[in-house]
Amino acid sequence: MNNPVQQPVLRLPESAVPDGCRPWDGAQAARWAGALPPGWTLAHLRMRLVFGGTCLGVIGAFWLTTLADLKPFVAALVPLQILWLLRRPEVARVSAPVLVVVLLLQRPGLPWVWSGPAVLLLIATWVAAAVRLHARGGQRERALAAAGGVTAGVPGADRRLERGAFLIGLGGVLAVLGAVLVVTSGLWQSGDDRLGSATVGCFVAGLGVTALASGVLGRRRAAALGRAPAPVLRVLVRDDAAADTEVFAADDVGALRPLFTVSLLDMDDDEDEDDVDGDGVVDEEELAALLKGLDTDVPGPLREAVLYGAPYDGAEVVVVSAVQEAGDPPLVERSTGPVRPLPEGAARRRIAAGKAKAEREARRQAVYEERRAVAVLAAVRDGGGPARRWSAGWLDRITVVAVVLWGCYALAGESGVWRYVIGAGLGLLGVCLLPGHLAWRITADAAGLWFRRLGRSRHIAWDHVRVVECKGTELRADSYRAGFEEWSVSGPRWPWLERKFGLIHPYERVAAEINAMWQDPALRPTAESGGPERGRGLWPVAVAIGVVWAAALVLLP
């Protein structure tokens, strides 16, 4: 992702830079990074680790309700406390001492084997949250010092503020859903079911309150940023492979040390007139360039930018940056999520991950070249010939079997209403997802590509193909046509086995061969395909899976 070679930098017009705006150089940026909290505060965990920690907290909540006989609302606060520490330390600093008091008052005779670890965990979260919040002040002070007192009006401050609207709406829905689960928990016949429903309801309601608080807090900070002139700094930015924006010091032209990441959204809510002609038709070349940039794992180019607002952990900012097209106005973007600083260790891991991804991309291109050569030989031998077809194989069937066995394991030991609730949910997922894994098919003919779906097969003409690729464990295809829904299928993958034994994943072969035909019309089949070759809709498979699962759910013990 990063390399020590100086990269070309897209220049920002001087007219877009406020008077007196200072560059945030490497020395000032290093002082700012020195104010970041230590790693044990867990301020920089990735979202998947946050999700995993919260799930472990949910399991712990059920243990507390069943083994320690805690009230559901007290037990549900344990995983929520973990979530608040990782994403909302403002809440964790207040909730931790309150929860300690509630825990001790609710079960004054609770053995220390249960209450001791819980109290220690809460104290640890309180300390970590307090340290993290204290560090924010140091980050802000050092950013203000780097700006040297220079401020400027925030672009687009008079526009309608959308920040936080989604989280507020989601939080309201979750809060209502959680309340319903708590209120209706008494309708269950089993005591365990009543307890479980109440605990889940309290947790879901807590998630709703968390989302509401996050939306309101983000909205307030974004609104405060536009009320008065904000400190400004000259920086370098670029879009990473995950569609976030990385911010670098103004003199870090080698992109060696990302300081923080932030999610940004273009503030210009008007239609881009350059992408639409006089008849209201989207410019296909512009659209193709945009979608190609979204499909690649390579980060975008470095761009000069002006940062409005003092950056710190959790801050809201506005960024005015250079664009790739000469003559276009600078891009004005507002944050849609908080600033996430990257400590030295996280930055090094990010760099290493980027380099590893580049190596994987190089290996994948080598595979594509190999499969292209095979496709060329086949085309020369067969003279274009009949339609080609790719379909589910042993790897897909193993995936289906593993999923079914997991579903059976999830139902093992369940009884009463919960058995049918969980079984119905698993059955619905199976009906929707398993047919595509069990019997997927892609057919290539003279007219283009045909994809087998639950309903009738969908078609992409060769000229309308946007992407066919194997990305990680997923084989996917998409079209420039708005009416085509992206097609994809996923399967297990063990890269170390592929590297050790020189194996090529079946999805890589499919993507490489189709790409060879897409890029070179001489390799495409010359015949049209018929209905039997394309395959009928997958709905009969879905119906069979649903019937078999329902029968097993009712008849088996």
Coordinates of C-alpha atoms in Angstrom, one line a residue:
M1 CA 0.0 0.0 0.0
N2 CA 2.8 2.4 0.8
N3 CA 6.4 2.5 -0.5
P4 CA 9.4 4.8 0.1
V5 CA 9.4 6.1 -3.5
Q6 CA 8.1 9.6 -3.9
Q7 CA 4.6 9.5 -5.4
P8 CA 3.1 12.1 -7.8
V9 CA 0.8 14.4 -5.8
L10 CA -2.2 16.1 -7.3
R11 CA -2.0 19.8 -6.7
L12 CA -4.6 21.9 -5.0
P13 CA -5.2 25.4 -6.5
E14 CA -3.8 28.1 -4.3
S15 CA -7.1 29.9 -4.6
A16 CA -8.6 27.0 -2.5
V17 CA -6.1 27.5 0.3
P18 CA -7.0 30.0 3.1
D19 CA -4.6 32.8 3.6
G20 CA -1.8 31.9 6.1
C21 CA -2.7 28.2 6.2
R22 CA 0.3 26.3 7.4
P23 CA 1.5 22.9 6.3
W24 CA 1.2 20.1 8.9
D25 CA 4.8 19.0 8.5
G26 CA 6.3 15.7 9.8
A27 CA 7.7 17.2 13.0
Q28 CA 4.4 18.7 14.0
A29 CA 2.6 15.5 13.0
A30 CA 5.0 13.4 15.1
R31 CA 4.2 15.6 18.2
W32 CA 0.5 15.1 17.6
A33 CA 1.0 11.3 17.3
G34 CA 2.9 11.4 20.6
A35 CA -0.3 12.4 22.3
L36 CA -2.2 9.3 21.2
P37 CA -3.4 7.0 24.1
P38 CA -1.4 3.8 24.8
G39 CA -2.4 0.6 23.1
W40 CA -4.0 -1.0 26.2
T41 CA -6.9 1.5 26.0
L42 CA -8.0 -0.5 22.9
A43 CA -8.8 2.8 21.1
H44 CA -7.7 1.5 17.7
L45 CA -9.3 -1.9 17.3
R46 CA -10.7 -2.8 13.9
M47 CA -14.5 -3.1 13.5
R48 CA -14.4 -6.9 13.2
L49 CA -12.6 -7.1 16.6
V50 CA -15.1 -4.7 18.1
F51 CA -17.9 -7.0 16.8
G52 CA -16.1 -10.1 18.2
G53 CA -15.6 -8.5 21.6
T54 CA -19.2 -7.5 21.8
C55 CA -20.3 -11.1 20.9
L56 CA -18.2 -12.5 23.6
G57 CA -19.8 -10.0 26.0
V58 CA -23.2 -11.3 25.0
I59 CA -22.2 -14.8 25.8
G60 CA -20.9 -13.6 29.2
A61 CA -24.3 -11.8 29.7
F62 CA -26.2 -15.1 29.4
W63 CA -23.8 -16.8 31.8
L64 CA -24.4 -14.1 34.3
T65 CA -28.1 -14.4 34.1
T66 CA -28.1 -18.2 34.4
L67 CA -25.2 -18.9 36.7
A68 CA -25.1 -15.7 38.9
D69 CA -28.8 -15.0 38.8
L70 CA -28.4 -11.4 37.8
K71 CA -31.3 -9.3 36.4
P72 CA -31.4 -9.2 32.6
F73 CA -30.8 -5.5 32.4
V74 CA -27.7 -5.7 34.6
A75 CA -26.3 -8.7 32.6
A76 CA -26.9 -6.9 29.3
L77 CA -24.9 -3.9 30.4
V78 CA -21.7 -6.0 30.5
P79 CA -21.3 -6.4 26.6
L80 CA -22.6 -2.9 26.2
Q81 CA -19.9 -1.6 28.5
I82 CA -17.3 -3.3 26.2
L83 CA -18.9 -1.7 23.1
W84 CA -19.0 1.7 24.8
L85 CA -15.3 1.4 25.8
L86 CA -14.3 0.6 22.2
R87 CA -16.6 3.1 20.4
R88 CA -18.2 5.5 22.9
P89 CA -15.7 6.1 25.7
E90 CA -17.8 9.2 26.7
V91 CA -20.5 6.8 27.8
A92 CA -18.2 4.2 29.4
R93 CA -16.6 6.8 31.7
V94 CA -20.0 7.4 33.3
S95 CA -21.6 4.0 33.0
A96 CA -18.7 2.0 34.6
P97 CA -19.0 3.4 38.1
V98 CA -22.8 3.4 37.9
L99 CA -22.8 -0.3 36.9
V100 CA -20.5 -1.2 39.7
V101 CA -22.9 0.3 42.2
V102 CA -25.9 -1.4 40.5
L103 CA -24.2 -4.7 40.4
L104 CA -23.3 -4.7 44.2
L105 CA -26.7 -3.4 45.2
Q106 CA -28.7 -5.8 43.0
R107 CA -26.8 -8.9 44.4
P108 CA -25.2 -7.8 47.7
G109 CA -24.5 -11.5 48.5
L110 CA -23.1 -12.4 45.1
P111 CA -20.0 -14.6 45.6
W112 CA -16.7 -12.8 44.7
V113 CA -16.0 -15.5 42.1
W114 CA -18.7 -13.7 40.0
S115 CA -18.7 -10.1 41.3
G116 CA -14.9 -9.8 41.6
P117 CA -14.0 -10.2 38.0
A118 CA -17.0 -8.1 36.9
V119 CA -16.0 -5.3 39.2
L120 CA -12.4 -5.4 38.0
L121 CA -13.5 -5.4 34.4
L122 CA -15.6 -2.4 35.0
I123 CA -12.8 -0.5 36.8
A124 CA -10.5 -1.4 33.9
T125 CA -12.9 0.0 31.3
W126 CA -13.4 3.2 33.4
V127 CA -9.6 3.7 33.5
A128 CA -9.2 3.0 29.8
A129 CA -12.0 5.4 28.9
A130 CA -10.7 8.1 31.1
V131 CA -7.2 7.9 29.7
R132 CA -8.5 7.9 26.1
L133 CA -10.7 11.0 26.7
H134 CA -7.8 12.8 28.5
A135 CA -5.5 12.1 25.5
R136 CA -8.0 13.8 23.2
G137 CA -7.2 17.1 24.8
G138 CA -3.5 16.7 24.1
Q139 CA -4.2 15.8 20.5
R140 CA -6.4 18.9 20.0
E141 CA -3.9 21.2 21.6
R142 CA -1.0 20.0 19.4
A143 CA -3.2 20.3 16.3
L144 CA -4.1 23.9 17.2
A145 CA -0.4 24.6 17.8
A146 CA 0.5 23.3 14.4
A147 CA -2.2 25.5 12.8
G148 CA -0.6 28.6 14.5
G149 CA -3.9 30.3 15.2
V150 CA -4.9 30.5 11.6
T151 CA -8.6 29.9 11.0
A152 CA -11.1 30.1 8.1
G153 CA -14.8 29.7 7.5
V154 CA -15.8 26.1 6.9
P155 CA -17.0 25.5 3.3
G156 CA -20.6 24.4 3.0
A157 CA -21.4 25.4 6.6
D158 CA -24.8 26.7 5.4
R159 CA -25.9 23.5 3.8
R160 CA -28.3 21.0 5.4
L161 CA -26.6 18.7 7.9
E162 CA -27.1 15.0 7.3
R163 CA -24.6 13.8 9.8
G164 CA -26.1 11.3 12.3
A165 CA -29.5 10.9 10.6
F166 CA -29.0 7.3 9.8
L167 CA -27.7 6.4 13.3
I168 CA -30.6 8.2 15.0
G169 CA -33.1 6.4 12.9
L170 CA -31.4 3.0 13.4
G171 CA -31.2 3.7 17.1
G172 CA -34.9 4.4 17.4
V173 CA -35.8 1.2 15.6
L174 CA -33.5 -0.9 17.8
A175 CA -34.7 0.7 21.0
V176 CA -38.3 0.0 20.1
L177 CA -37.5 -3.6 19.1
G178 CA -35.6 -4.2 22.3
A179 CA -38.5 -2.8 24.4
V180 CA -40.9 -5.1 22.6
L181 CA -38.8 -8.1 23.4
V182 CA -38.6 -7.1 27.0
V183 CA -42.4 -6.5 27.3
T184 CA -43.3 -9.7 25.6
S185 CA -40.8 -11.9 27.4
G186 CA -43.5 -13.0 29.9
L187 CA -45.4 -14.7 27.1
W188 CA -42.9 -17.5 26.8
Q189 CA -43.8 -20.7 28.7
S190 CA -40.3 -21.7 29.7
G191 CA -38.4 -19.8 32.4
D192 CA -35.2 -19.9 30.3
D193 CA -37.0 -18.5 27.3
R194 CA -38.4 -15.7 29.4
L195 CA -35.0 -14.9 30.8
G196 CA -33.3 -15.1 27.4
S197 CA -35.9 -12.9 25.7
A198 CA -35.6 -10.2 28.4
T199 CA -31.8 -10.3 28.2
V200 CA -31.7 -10.1 24.4
G201 CA -34.3 -7.3 24.6
C202 CA -32.2 -5.3 27.1
F203 CA -29.1 -5.7 24.9
V204 CA -30.9 -4.7 21.7
A205 CA -32.4 -1.7 23.4
G206 CA -28.9 -0.8 24.7
L207 CA -27.6 -1.0 21.1
G208 CA -30.4 1.4 20.1
V209 CA -29.5 3.9 22.8
T210 CA -25.8 3.6 21.7
A211 CA -26.7 4.3 18.1
L212 CA -28.9 7.2 19.1
A213 CA -26.1 8.7 21.3
S214 CA -23.6 8.3 18.5
G215 CA -25.8 10.0 16.0
V216 CA -26.6 12.9 18.3
L217 CA -23.0 13.4 19.4
G218 CA -21.7 13.2 15.8
R219 CA -24.4 15.7 14.6
R220 CA -23.6 18.1 17.5
R221 CA -19.9 18.1 16.7
A222 CA -20.4 18.5 13.0
A223 CA -22.8 21.4 13.6
A224 CA -20.3 23.0 16.1
L225 CA -17.6 22.8 13.4
G226 CA -19.5 25.1 11.1
R227 CA -20.7 27.8 13.6
A228 CA -17.3 29.6 13.7
P229 CA -14.1 29.8 11.7
A230 CA -12.1 26.6 12.2
P231 CA -8.4 26.0 12.4
V232 CA -6.9 24.9 9.1
L233 CA -3.9 22.8 8.1
R234 CA -2.4 21.8 4.8
V235 CA -2.1 18.0 4.5
L236 CA -2.0 15.2 2.0
V237 CA -4.9 12.7 1.6
R238 CA -5.8 9.7 -0.4
D239 CA -8.6 7.2 -0.6
D240 CA -7.7 3.7 0.7
A241 CA -9.0 0.4 -0.6
A242 CA -11.8 0.4 2.0
A243 CA -13.2 3.7 0.7
D244 CA -12.0 5.6 3.8
T245 CA -9.6 8.6 3.5
E246 CA -6.1 8.4 4.9
V247 CA -4.5 11.7 6.0
F248 CA -0.7 12.3 5.9
A249 CA 1.6 15.1 6.9
A250 CA 2.1 17.7 4.1
D251 CA 5.7 16.6 3.5
D252 CA 5.0 12.8 3.6
V253 CA 5.0 12.5 -0.2
G254 CA 6.0 8.8 0.1
A255 CA 2.9 8.1 2.1
L256 CA 5.0 6.4 4.8
R257 CA 3.0 7.3 7.9
P258 CA -0.8 7.7 7.8
L259 CA -1.9 9.8 10.8
F260 CA -5.5 9.0 10.9
T261 CA -8.4 7.7 8.8
V262 CA -11.9 9.2 8.4
S263 CA -14.9 8.5 6.3
L264 CA -15.9 11.4 4.0
L265 CA -18.8 12.3 1.8
D266 CA -19.0 14.8 -1.0
M267 CA -20.9 17.8 0.3
D268 CA -22.1 18.8 -3.2
D269 CA -25.6 17.3 -3.4
D270 CA -26.3 18.7 -6.8
E271 CA -26.1 16.4 -9.9
D272 CA -22.7 16.5 -11.6
E273 CA -23.4 18.2 -14.8
D274 CA -20.2 16.9 -16.4
D275 CA -21.5 13.3 -16.1
V276 CA -24.8 14.0 -17.7
D277 CA -25.5 15.2 -21.3
G278 CA -28.3 17.4 -22.5
D279 CA -30.7 14.4 -22.7
G280 CA -30.1 13.4 -19.1
V281 CA -28.0 10.3 -20.1
V282 CA -25.1 9.4 -17.8
D283 CA -21.6 9.7 -19.5
E284 CA -20.5 6.0 -19.8
E285 CA -16.8 6.9 -19.8
E286 CA -17.0 8.8 -16.6
L287 CA -19.1 6.1 -15.0
A288 CA -16.7 3.4 -16.1
A289 CA -13.7 5.3 -14.7
L290 CA -15.5 5.8 -11.4
L291 CA -16.5 2.1 -11.1
K292 CA -13.1 0.9 -12.0
G293 CA -11.6 3.0 -9.2
L294 CA -14.1 1.4 -6.8
D295 CA -13.3 -2.1 -7.9
T296 CA -9.5 -1.9 -7.4
D297 CA -7.7 -2.7 -4.2
V298 CA -5.0 -0.1 -5.0
P299 CA -5.3 3.2 -3.0
G300 CA -6.0 6.4 -4.9
P301 CA -3.3 9.0 -5.7
L302 CA -2.0 11.4 -3.1
R303 CA -3.8 14.8 -3.2
E304 CA -3.0 18.1 -1.6
A305 CA -5.8 19.1 0.8
V306 CA -6.8 21.6 3.4
L307 CA -8.1 20.2 6.7
Y308 CA -10.8 22.2 8.5
G309 CA -11.1 21.5 12.2
A310 CA -8.5 20.3 14.8
P311 CA -8.2 16.5 14.4
Y312 CA -8.4 14.3 17.5
D313 CA -9.9 10.9 18.3
G314 CA -13.6 11.3 17.6
A315 CA -13.5 14.7 15.9
E316 CA -15.5 15.8 12.9
V317 CA -13.7 17.5 10.0
V318 CA -14.2 19.0 6.6
V319 CA -11.6 18.4 3.8
V320 CA -11.1 20.4 0.6
S321 CA -8.8 18.4 -1.7
A322 CA -7.5 18.4 -5.3
V323 CA -9.2 16.3 -8.0
Q324 CA -7.8 14.2 -10.8
E325 CA -9.5 16.1 -13.7
A326 CA -7.7 19.3 -14.6
G327 CA -10.1 22.3 -14.5
D328 CA -12.6 20.7 -12.1
P329 CA -13.3 22.6 -8.8
P330 CA -11.7 21.2 -5.6
L331 CA -13.6 18.4 -3.8
V332 CA -15.3 19.5 -0.6
E333 CA -16.1 16.6 1.7
R334 CA -17.6 16.4 5.2
S335 CA -16.8 13.5 7.7
T336 CA -19.6 10.9 8.0
G337 CA -17.8 9.2 10.9
P338 CA -15.3 10.2 13.6
V339 CA -11.6 10.7 13.1
R340 CA -9.7 7.5 13.9
P341 CA -6.0 8.1 14.7
L342 CA -3.5 5.5 13.9
P343 CA -0.7 4.8 16.4
E344 CA 2.8 3.8 15.1
G345 CA 2.1 0.1 15.5
A346 CA -1.2 0.3 13.6
A347 CA 0.4 2.4 10.9
R348 CA 3.1 -0.2 10.4
R349 CA 0.6 -3.0 10.2
R350 CA -1.4 -1.0 7.7
I351 CA 1.7 -0.6 5.5
A352 CA 2.6 -4.3 5.8
A353 CA -1.0 -5.3 4.9
G354 CA -0.9 -3.0 1.9
K355 CA 2.4 -4.6 0.7
A356 CA 1.0 -8.1 1.2
K357 CA -2.1 -7.1 -0.8
A358 CA 0.0 -5.8 -3.6
E359 CA 1.9 -9.1 -3.7
R360 CA -1.3 -11.1 -3.8
E361 CA -2.5 -8.9 -6.7
A362 CA 0.7 -9.6 -8.6
R363 CA 0.2 -13.3 -8.1
R364 CA -3.4 -13.1 -9.2
Q365 CA -2.4 -11.3 -12.4
A366 CA 0.1 -14.1 -13.0
V367 CA -2.7 -16.6 -12.7
Y368 CA -4.9 -14.5 -15.0
E369 CA -2.1 -14.6 -17.6
E370 CA -1.8 -18.4 -17.3
R371 CA -5.5 -18.9 -17.7
R372 CA -5.6 -16.5 -20.6
A373 CA -3.0 -18.5 -22.4
V374 CA -5.1 -21.7 -21.7
A375 CA -8.2 -19.9 -23.1
V376 CA -6.3 -18.8 -26.2
L377 CA -5.2 -22.3 -26.9
A378 CA -8.7 -23.6 -26.4
A379 CA -10.1 -20.9 -28.7
V380 CA -7.6 -21.7 -31.4
R381 CA -8.3 -25.4 -31.1
D382 CA -12.1 -25.1 -31.0
G383 CA -12.4 -22.1 -33.4
G384 CA -14.6 -20.1 -31.0
G385 CA -17.0 -22.9 -31.0
P386 CA -20.0 -23.7 -28.7
A387 CA -21.0 -21.9 -25.6
R388 CA -18.7 -22.3 -22.5
R389 CA -20.1 -23.2 -19.1
W390 CA -18.8 -23.0 -15.5
S391 CA -20.8 -24.4 -12.6
A392 CA -20.6 -25.3 -8.9
G393 CA -18.0 -28.0 -8.0
W394 CA -16.8 -30.0 -5.0
L395 CA -15.7 -26.9 -3.1
D396 CA -19.2 -25.4 -3.3
R397 CA -20.8 -28.7 -2.2
I398 CA -18.5 -28.9 0.8
T399 CA -19.5 -25.4 1.8
V400 CA -23.2 -26.3 1.6
V401 CA -22.7 -29.5 3.7
A402 CA -20.7 -27.5 6.3
V403 CA -23.4 -24.9 6.6
V404 CA -26.2 -27.5 7.0
L405 CA -24.2 -29.3 9.7
W406 CA -23.7 -26.0 11.5
G407 CA -27.4 -25.3 11.3
C408 CA -28.2 -28.7 12.8
Y409 CA -25.6 -28.1 15.6
A410 CA -27.2 -24.7 16.3
L411 CA -30.6 -26.4 16.8
A412 CA -29.2 -29.3 18.9
G413 CA -30.6 -29.1 22.5
E414 CA -33.1 -26.4 21.6
S415 CA -36.7 -27.0 22.5
G416 CA -40.0 -25.3 22.8
V417 CA -40.7 -22.0 20.9
W418 CA -37.0 -21.2 20.6
R419 CA -36.4 -24.3 18.5
Y420 CA -38.9 -23.1 15.9
V421 CA -37.9 -19.5 16.0
I422 CA -34.2 -20.3 15.4
G423 CA -35.1 -23.1 13.0
A424 CA -37.3 -20.8 10.9
G425 CA -34.6 -18.1 10.7
L426 CA -32.0 -20.7 9.7
G427 CA -34.3 -22.2 7.2
L428 CA -35.1 -18.8 5.6
L429 CA -31.3 -18.1 5.3
G430 CA -30.8 -21.6 3.8
V431 CA -33.6 -21.1 1.2
C432 CA -32.1 -17.8 0.1
L433 CA -28.4 -18.6 0.1
L434 CA -27.8 -22.3 -0.4
P435 CA -29.3 -22.8 -3.9
G436 CA -26.8 -20.2 -5.3
H437 CA -23.9 -22.2 -3.8
L438 CA -25.2 -25.6 -4.6
A439 CA -26.1 -25.1 -8.3
W440 CA -24.7 -21.8 -9.6
R441 CA -23.8 -21.6 -13.3
I442 CA -22.2 -19.1 -15.7
T443 CA -22.7 -19.6 -19.4
A444 CA -20.7 -17.7 -22.0
D445 CA -21.9 -17.5 -25.6
A446 CA -21.7 -15.1 -28.5
A447 CA -24.1 -12.6 -27.0
G448 CA -22.4 -12.4 -23.6
L449 CA -22.7 -14.0 -20.1
W450 CA -25.7 -15.7 -18.5
F451 CA -26.0 -16.1 -14.7
R452 CA -28.3 -18.6 -13.1
R453 CA -30.4 -17.1 -10.3
L454 CA -33.4 -18.0 -8.2
G455 CA -35.7 -16.7 -10.9
R456 CA -34.8 -16.7 -14.6
S457 CA -31.2 -16.4 -15.8
R458 CA -29.9 -12.9 -16.1
H459 CA -27.8 -11.7 -19.1
I460 CA -24.9 -9.3 -19.5
A461 CA -23.8 -8.4 -23.1
W462 CA -20.0 -8.4 -23.5
D463 CA -19.9 -4.7 -24.0
H464 CA -21.8 -4.1 -20.7
V465 CA -19.5 -6.2 -18.5
R466 CA -18.1 -4.1 -15.7
V467 CA -16.1 -6.6 -13.7
V468 CA -15.6 -10.4 -13.3
E469 CA -13.2 -11.1 -10.6
C470 CA -12.2 -13.4 -7.7
K471 CA -11.6 -11.3 -4.7
G472 CA -10.6 -13.2 -1.7
T473 CA -13.2 -15.9 -1.2
E474 CA -15.8 -14.3 -3.5
L475 CA -16.4 -14.7 -7.2
R476 CA -18.5 -11.8 -8.4
A477 CA -19.6 -10.2 -11.6
D478 CA -21.4 -6.9 -12.4
S479 CA -22.6 -4.8 -15.3
Y480 CA -22.8 -1.2 -16.2
R481 CA -26.6 -1.7 -16.7
A482 CA -28.5 -0.3 -13.7
G483 CA -31.1 -3.1 -13.9
F484 CA -28.5 -5.9 -13.3
E485 CA -28.1 -6.9 -9.7
E486 CA -24.5 -7.9 -8.9
W487 CA -24.0 -11.7 -9.0
S488 CA -21.7 -13.4 -6.5
V489 CA -20.9 -16.7 -4.8
S490 CA -18.4 -17.4 -2.0
G491 CA -16.5 -20.4 -0.9
P492 CA -13.7 -21.4 1.6
R493 CA -10.1 -20.6 0.8
W494 CA -6.8 -21.4 2.4
P495 CA -4.1 -19.2 0.7
W496 CA -1.2 -21.0 2.5
L497 CA -2.2 -24.3 0.9
E498 CA -2.4 -22.6 -2.6
R499 CA 1.1 -21.2 -2.1
K500 CA 2.6 -24.4 -0.7
F501 CA 1.3 -26.8 -3.3
G502 CA 0.9 -24.4 -6.2
L503 CA -2.9 -24.8 -6.4
I504 CA -5.2 -22.4 -8.2
H505 CA -8.6 -21.7 -6.6
P506 CA -11.5 -22.8 -8.9
Y507 CA -13.0 -19.3 -8.7
E508 CA -9.6 -17.8 -9.9
R509 CA -9.8 -20.1 -12.9
V510 CA -13.3 -19.1 -13.8
A511 CA -12.6 -15.4 -13.4
A512 CA -9.4 -15.6 -15.5
E513 CA -11.0 -17.5 -18.3
I514 CA -14.0 -15.2 -18.5
N515 CA -11.7 -12.1 -18.4
A516 CA -9.7 -13.5 -21.3
M517 CA -12.9 -13.8 -23.4
W518 CA -14.0 -10.3 -22.3
Q519 CA -10.7 -8.7 -23.2
D520 CA -10.3 -10.5 -26.5
P521 CA -13.4 -11.0 -28.7
A522 CA -11.5 -13.6 -30.8
L523 CA -11.7 -15.9 -27.8
R524 CA -15.4 -15.7 -27.3
P525 CA -17.8 -18.5 -28.3
T526 CA -19.4 -18.0 -31.7
A527 CA -22.6 -20.0 -31.0
E528 CA -25.7 -18.9 -29.1
S529 CA -26.6 -20.9 -25.9
G530 CA -30.0 -22.5 -25.3
G531 CA -32.1 -22.9 -22.2
P532 CA -30.6 -26.2 -21.1
E533 CA -27.1 -24.8 -21.3
R534 CA -28.0 -21.7 -19.3
G535 CA -29.9 -23.6 -16.7
R536 CA -33.4 -22.9 -15.4
G537 CA -34.1 -20.8 -12.3
L538 CA -32.9 -22.1 -8.9
W539 CA -36.3 -21.8 -7.3
P540 CA -37.1 -25.5 -7.4
V541 CA -33.8 -26.1 -5.5
A542 CA -34.9 -23.5 -2.9
V543 CA -38.3 -25.1 -2.5
A544 CA -36.8 -28.5 -2.0
I545 CA -34.4 -27.2 0.6
G546 CA -37.2 -25.5 2.4
V547 CA -39.4 -28.6 2.4
V548 CA -36.7 -30.9 3.7
W549 CA -35.7 -28.4 6.4
A550 CA -39.3 -27.9 7.6
A551 CA -39.9 -31.6 7.7
A552 CA -36.7 -32.2 9.7
L553 CA -37.6 -29.4 12.1
V554 CA -41.1 -30.9 12.8
L555 CA -40.4 -34.6 12.7
L556 CA -36.9 -35.0 14.1
P557 CA -36.5 -35.0 17.9

